[in-house]
Short mmCIF file of N, CA, C and O in Angstrom, two decimals:
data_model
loop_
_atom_site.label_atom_id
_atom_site.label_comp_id
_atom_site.label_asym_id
_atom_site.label_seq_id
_atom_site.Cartn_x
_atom_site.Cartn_y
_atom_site.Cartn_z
N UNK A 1 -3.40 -7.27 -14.44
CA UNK A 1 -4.45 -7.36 -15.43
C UNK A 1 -3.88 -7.09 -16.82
O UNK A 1 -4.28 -7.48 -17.91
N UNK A 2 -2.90 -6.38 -16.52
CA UNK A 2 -2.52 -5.86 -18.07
C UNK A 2 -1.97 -6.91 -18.92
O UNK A 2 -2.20 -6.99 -20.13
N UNK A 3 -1.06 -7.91 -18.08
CA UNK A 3 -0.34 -8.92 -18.50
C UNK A 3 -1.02 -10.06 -19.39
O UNK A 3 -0.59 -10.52 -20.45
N UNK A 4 -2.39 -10.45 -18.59
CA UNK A 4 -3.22 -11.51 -19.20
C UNK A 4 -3.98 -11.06 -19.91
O UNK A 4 -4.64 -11.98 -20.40
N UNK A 5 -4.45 -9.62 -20.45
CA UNK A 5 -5.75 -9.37 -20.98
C UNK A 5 -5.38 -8.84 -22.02
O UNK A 5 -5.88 -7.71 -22.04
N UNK A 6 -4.55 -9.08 -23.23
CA UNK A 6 -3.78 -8.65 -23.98
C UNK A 6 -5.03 -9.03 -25.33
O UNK A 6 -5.53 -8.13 -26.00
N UNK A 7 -5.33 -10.39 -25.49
CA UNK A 7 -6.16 -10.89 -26.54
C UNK A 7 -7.71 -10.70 -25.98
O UNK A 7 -8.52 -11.61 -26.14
N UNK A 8 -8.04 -9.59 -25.38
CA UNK A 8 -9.39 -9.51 -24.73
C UNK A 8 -9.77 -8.05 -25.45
O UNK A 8 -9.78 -6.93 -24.94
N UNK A 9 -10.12 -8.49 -26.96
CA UNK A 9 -10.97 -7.38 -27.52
C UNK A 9 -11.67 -5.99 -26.83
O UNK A 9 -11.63 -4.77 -26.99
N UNK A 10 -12.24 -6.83 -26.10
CA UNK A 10 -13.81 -5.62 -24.77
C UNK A 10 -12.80 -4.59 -23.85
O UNK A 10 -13.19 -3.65 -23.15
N UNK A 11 -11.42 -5.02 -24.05
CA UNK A 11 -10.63 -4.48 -23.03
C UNK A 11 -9.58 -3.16 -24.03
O UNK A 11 -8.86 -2.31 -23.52
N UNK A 12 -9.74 -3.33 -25.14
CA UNK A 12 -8.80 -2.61 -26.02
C UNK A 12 -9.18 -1.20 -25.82
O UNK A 12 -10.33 -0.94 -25.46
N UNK A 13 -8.34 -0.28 -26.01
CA UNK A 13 -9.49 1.30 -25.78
C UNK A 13 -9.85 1.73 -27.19
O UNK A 13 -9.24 1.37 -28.20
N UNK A 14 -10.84 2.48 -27.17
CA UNK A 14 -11.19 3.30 -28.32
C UNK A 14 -11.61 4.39 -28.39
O UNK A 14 -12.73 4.74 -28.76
N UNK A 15 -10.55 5.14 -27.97
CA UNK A 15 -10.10 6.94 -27.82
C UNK A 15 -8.86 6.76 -27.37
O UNK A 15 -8.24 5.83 -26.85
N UNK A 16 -8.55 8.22 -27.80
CA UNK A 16 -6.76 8.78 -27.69
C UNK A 16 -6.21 8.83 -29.22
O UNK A 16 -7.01 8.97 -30.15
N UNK A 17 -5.08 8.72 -29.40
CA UNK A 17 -4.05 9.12 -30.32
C UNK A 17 -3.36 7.85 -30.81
O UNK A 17 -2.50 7.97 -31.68
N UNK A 18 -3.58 6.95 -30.44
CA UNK A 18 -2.82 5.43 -30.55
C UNK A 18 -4.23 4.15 -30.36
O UNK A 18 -4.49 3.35 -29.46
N UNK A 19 -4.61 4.34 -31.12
CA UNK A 19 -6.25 3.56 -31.27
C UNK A 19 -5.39 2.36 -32.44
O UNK A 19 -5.84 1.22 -32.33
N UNK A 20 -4.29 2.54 -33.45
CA UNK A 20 -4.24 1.41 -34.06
C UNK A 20 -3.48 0.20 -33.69
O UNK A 20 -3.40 -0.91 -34.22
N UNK A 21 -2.85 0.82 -32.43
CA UNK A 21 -1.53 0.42 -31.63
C UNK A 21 -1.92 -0.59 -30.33
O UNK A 21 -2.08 -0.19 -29.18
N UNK A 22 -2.00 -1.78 -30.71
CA UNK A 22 -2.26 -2.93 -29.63
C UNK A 22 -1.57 -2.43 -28.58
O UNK A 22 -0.59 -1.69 -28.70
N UNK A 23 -2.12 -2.87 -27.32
CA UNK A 23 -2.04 -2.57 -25.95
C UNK A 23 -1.07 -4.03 -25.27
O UNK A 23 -0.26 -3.93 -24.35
N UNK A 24 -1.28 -4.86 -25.74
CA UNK A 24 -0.81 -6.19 -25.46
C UNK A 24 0.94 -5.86 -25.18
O UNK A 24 1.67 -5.34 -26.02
N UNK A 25 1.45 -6.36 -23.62
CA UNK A 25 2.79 -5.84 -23.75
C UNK A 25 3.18 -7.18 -23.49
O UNK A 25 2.38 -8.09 -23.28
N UNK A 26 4.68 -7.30 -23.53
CA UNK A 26 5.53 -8.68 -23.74
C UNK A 26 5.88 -8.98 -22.48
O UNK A 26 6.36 -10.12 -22.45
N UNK A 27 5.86 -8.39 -21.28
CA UNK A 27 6.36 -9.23 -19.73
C UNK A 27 5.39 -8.67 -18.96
O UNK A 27 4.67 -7.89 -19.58
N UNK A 28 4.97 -8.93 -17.06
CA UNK A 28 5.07 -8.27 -16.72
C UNK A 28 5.34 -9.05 -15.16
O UNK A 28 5.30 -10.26 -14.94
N UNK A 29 5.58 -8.10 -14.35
CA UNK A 29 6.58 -9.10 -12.89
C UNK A 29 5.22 -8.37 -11.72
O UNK A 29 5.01 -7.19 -11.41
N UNK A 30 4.55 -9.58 -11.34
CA UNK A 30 3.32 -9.28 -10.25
C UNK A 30 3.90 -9.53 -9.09
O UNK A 30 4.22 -10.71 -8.93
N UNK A 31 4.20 -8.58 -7.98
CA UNK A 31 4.95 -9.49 -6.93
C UNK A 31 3.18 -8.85 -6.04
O UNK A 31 2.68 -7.73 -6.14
N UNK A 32 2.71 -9.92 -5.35
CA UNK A 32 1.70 -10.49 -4.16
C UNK A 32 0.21 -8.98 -4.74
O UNK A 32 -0.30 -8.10 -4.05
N UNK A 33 0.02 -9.31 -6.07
CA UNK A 33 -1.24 -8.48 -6.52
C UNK A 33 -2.34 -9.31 -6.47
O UNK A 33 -2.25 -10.53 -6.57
N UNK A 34 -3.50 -8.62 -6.28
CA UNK A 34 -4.69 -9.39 -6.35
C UNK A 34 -4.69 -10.21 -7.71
O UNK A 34 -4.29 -9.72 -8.77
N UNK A 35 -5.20 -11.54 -7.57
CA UNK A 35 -6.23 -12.29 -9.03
C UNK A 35 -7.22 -12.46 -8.73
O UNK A 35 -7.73 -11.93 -9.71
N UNK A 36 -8.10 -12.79 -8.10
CA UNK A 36 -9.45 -12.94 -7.73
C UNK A 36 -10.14 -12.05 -7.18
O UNK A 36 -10.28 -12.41 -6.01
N UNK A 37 -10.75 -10.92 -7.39
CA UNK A 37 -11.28 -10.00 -6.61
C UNK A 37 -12.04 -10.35 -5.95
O UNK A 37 -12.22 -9.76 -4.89
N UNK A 38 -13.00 -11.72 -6.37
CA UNK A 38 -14.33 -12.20 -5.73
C UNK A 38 -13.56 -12.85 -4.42
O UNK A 38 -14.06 -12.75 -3.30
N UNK A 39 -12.40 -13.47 -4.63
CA UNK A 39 -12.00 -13.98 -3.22
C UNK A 39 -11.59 -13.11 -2.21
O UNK A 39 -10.93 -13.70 -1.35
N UNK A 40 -11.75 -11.92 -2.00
CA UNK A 40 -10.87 -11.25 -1.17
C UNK A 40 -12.42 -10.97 -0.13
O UNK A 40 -12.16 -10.15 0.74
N UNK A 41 -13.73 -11.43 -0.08
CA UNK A 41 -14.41 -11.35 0.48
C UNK A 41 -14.77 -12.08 1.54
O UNK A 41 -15.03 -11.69 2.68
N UNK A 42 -14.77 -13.21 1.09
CA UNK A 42 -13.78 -14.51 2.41
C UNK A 42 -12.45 -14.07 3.16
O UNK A 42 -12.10 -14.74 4.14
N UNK A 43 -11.72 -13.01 2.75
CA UNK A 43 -10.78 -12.79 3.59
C UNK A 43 -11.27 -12.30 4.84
O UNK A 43 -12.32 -11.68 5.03
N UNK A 44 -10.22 -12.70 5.84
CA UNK A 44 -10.10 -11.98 6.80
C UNK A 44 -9.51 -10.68 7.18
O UNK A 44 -8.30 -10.56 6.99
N UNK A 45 -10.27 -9.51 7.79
CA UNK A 45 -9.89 -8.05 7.08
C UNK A 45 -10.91 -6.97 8.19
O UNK A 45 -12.13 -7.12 8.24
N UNK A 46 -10.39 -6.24 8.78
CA UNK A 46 -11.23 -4.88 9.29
C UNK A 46 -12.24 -4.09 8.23
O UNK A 46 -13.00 -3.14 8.41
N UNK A 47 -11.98 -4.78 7.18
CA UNK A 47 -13.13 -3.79 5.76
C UNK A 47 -13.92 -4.65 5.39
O UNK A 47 -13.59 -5.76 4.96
N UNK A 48 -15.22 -4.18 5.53
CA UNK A 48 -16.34 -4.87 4.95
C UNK A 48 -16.52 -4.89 3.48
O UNK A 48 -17.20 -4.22 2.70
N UNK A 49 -15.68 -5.91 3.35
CA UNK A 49 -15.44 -6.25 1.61
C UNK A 49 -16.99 -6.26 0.52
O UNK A 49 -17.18 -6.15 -0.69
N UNK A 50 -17.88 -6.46 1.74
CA UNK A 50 -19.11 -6.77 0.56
C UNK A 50 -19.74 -5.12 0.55
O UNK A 50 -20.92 -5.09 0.17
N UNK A 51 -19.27 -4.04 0.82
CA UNK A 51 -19.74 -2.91 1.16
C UNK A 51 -19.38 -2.15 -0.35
O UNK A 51 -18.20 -2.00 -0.67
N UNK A 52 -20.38 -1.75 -1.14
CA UNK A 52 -20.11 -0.60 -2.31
C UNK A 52 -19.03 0.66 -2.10
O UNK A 52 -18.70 1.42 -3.01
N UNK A 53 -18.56 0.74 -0.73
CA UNK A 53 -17.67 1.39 -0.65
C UNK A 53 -15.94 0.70 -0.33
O UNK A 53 -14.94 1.26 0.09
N UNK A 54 -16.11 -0.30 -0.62
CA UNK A 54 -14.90 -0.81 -0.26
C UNK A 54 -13.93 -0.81 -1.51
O UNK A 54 -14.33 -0.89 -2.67
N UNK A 55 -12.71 -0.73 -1.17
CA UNK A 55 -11.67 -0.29 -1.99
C UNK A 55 -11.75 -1.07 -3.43
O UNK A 55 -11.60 -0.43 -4.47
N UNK A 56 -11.97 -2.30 -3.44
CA UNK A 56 -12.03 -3.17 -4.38
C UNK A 56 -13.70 -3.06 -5.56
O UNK A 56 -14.03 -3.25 -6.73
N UNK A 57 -14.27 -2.63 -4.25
CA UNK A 57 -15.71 -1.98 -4.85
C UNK A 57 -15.64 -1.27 -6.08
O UNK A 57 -16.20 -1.43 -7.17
N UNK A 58 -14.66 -0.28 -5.55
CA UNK A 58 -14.19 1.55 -6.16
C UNK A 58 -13.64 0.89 -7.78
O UNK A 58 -13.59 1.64 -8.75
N UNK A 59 -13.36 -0.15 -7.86
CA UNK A 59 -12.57 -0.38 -9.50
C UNK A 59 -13.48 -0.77 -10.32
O UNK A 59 -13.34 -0.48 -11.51
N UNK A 60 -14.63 -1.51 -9.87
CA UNK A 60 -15.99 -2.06 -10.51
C UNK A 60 -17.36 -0.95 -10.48
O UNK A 60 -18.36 -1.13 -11.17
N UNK A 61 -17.19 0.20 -9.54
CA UNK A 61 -18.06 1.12 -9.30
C UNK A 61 -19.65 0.37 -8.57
O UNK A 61 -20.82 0.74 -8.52
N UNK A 62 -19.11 -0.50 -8.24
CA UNK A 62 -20.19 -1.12 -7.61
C UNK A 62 -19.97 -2.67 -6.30
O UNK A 62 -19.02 -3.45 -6.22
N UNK A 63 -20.88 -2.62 -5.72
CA UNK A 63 -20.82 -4.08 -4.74
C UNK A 63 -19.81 -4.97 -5.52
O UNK A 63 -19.71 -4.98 -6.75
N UNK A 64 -19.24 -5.53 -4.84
CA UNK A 64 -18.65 -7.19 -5.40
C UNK A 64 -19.45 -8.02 -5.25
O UNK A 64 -19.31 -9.00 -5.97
N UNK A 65 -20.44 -8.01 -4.41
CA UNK A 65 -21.32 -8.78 -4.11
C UNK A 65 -22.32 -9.15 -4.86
O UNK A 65 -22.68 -10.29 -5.18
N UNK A 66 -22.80 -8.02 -5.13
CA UNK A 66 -23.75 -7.62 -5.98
C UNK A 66 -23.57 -7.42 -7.45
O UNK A 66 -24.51 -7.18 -8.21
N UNK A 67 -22.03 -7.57 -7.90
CA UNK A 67 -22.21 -7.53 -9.12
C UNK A 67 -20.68 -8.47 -9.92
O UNK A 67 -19.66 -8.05 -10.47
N UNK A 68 -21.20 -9.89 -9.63
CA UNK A 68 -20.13 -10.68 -9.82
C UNK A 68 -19.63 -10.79 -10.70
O UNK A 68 -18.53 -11.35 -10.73
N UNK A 69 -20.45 -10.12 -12.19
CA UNK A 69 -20.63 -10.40 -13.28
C UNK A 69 -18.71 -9.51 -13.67
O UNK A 69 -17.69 -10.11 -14.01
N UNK A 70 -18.89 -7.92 -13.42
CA UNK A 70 -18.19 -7.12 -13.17
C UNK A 70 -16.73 -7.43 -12.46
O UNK A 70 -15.63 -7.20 -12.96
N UNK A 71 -17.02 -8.02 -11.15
CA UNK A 71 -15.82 -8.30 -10.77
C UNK A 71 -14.99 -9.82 -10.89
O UNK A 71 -13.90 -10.24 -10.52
N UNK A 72 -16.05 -10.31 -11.55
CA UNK A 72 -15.08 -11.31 -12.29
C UNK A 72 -14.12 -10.70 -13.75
O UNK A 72 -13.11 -11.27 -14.16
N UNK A 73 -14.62 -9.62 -14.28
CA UNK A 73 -13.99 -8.93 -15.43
C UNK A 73 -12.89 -8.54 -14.76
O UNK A 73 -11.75 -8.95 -15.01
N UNK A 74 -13.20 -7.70 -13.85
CA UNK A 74 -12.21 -7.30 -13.13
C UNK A 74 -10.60 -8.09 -12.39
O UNK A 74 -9.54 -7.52 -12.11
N UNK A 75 -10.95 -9.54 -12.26
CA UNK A 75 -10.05 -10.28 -11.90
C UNK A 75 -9.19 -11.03 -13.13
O UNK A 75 -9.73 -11.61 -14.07
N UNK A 76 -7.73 -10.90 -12.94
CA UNK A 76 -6.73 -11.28 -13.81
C UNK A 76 -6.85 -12.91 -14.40
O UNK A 76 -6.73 -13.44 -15.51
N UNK A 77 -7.20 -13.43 -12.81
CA UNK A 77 -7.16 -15.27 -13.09
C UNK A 77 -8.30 -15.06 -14.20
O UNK A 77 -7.80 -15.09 -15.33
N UNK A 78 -9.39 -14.90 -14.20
CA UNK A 78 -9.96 -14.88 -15.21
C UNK A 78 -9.87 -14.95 -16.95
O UNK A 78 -10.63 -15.49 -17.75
N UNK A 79 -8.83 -14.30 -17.13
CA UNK A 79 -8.02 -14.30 -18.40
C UNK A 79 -6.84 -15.31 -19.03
O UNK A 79 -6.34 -15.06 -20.12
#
């Protein structure tokens, strides 16, 4: 996420000690990370992906299911 979301304003922080200091970094090497969070629900998997408690849930604080809006933010391809 960090790699693609460099020119994504909503994503910049605003608190800490380095607030004037772009976040945007120059490489980064993804070896087999999620991009689509919404796709990992079609996977095949022992975890009930559409469950508010599922691991992928835990980064959006909510359903994937239920809140596509969110975990499309959440996904890299997106950017």
């Amino acid at each position: 996420m960090l790699g693609v979301s460099g020119d994504v304003p909503e994503l910049e922080g605003k608190i800490g000690f380095y607030k004037g200091v772009s976040s945007k970094v120059a490489g980064v090497a993804n070896f087999f990370g999620v991009s689509e969070i919404l796709a990992l629900i079609s996977q095949p998997s022992n975890i009930d992906r559409t469950r508010a408690d599922a691991p992928e849930a835990q980064i959006i604080s909510d359903s994937l299911s239920e809140n596509t809006r969110k975990a499309k933010s959440a996904s890299p391809i997106m950017y």
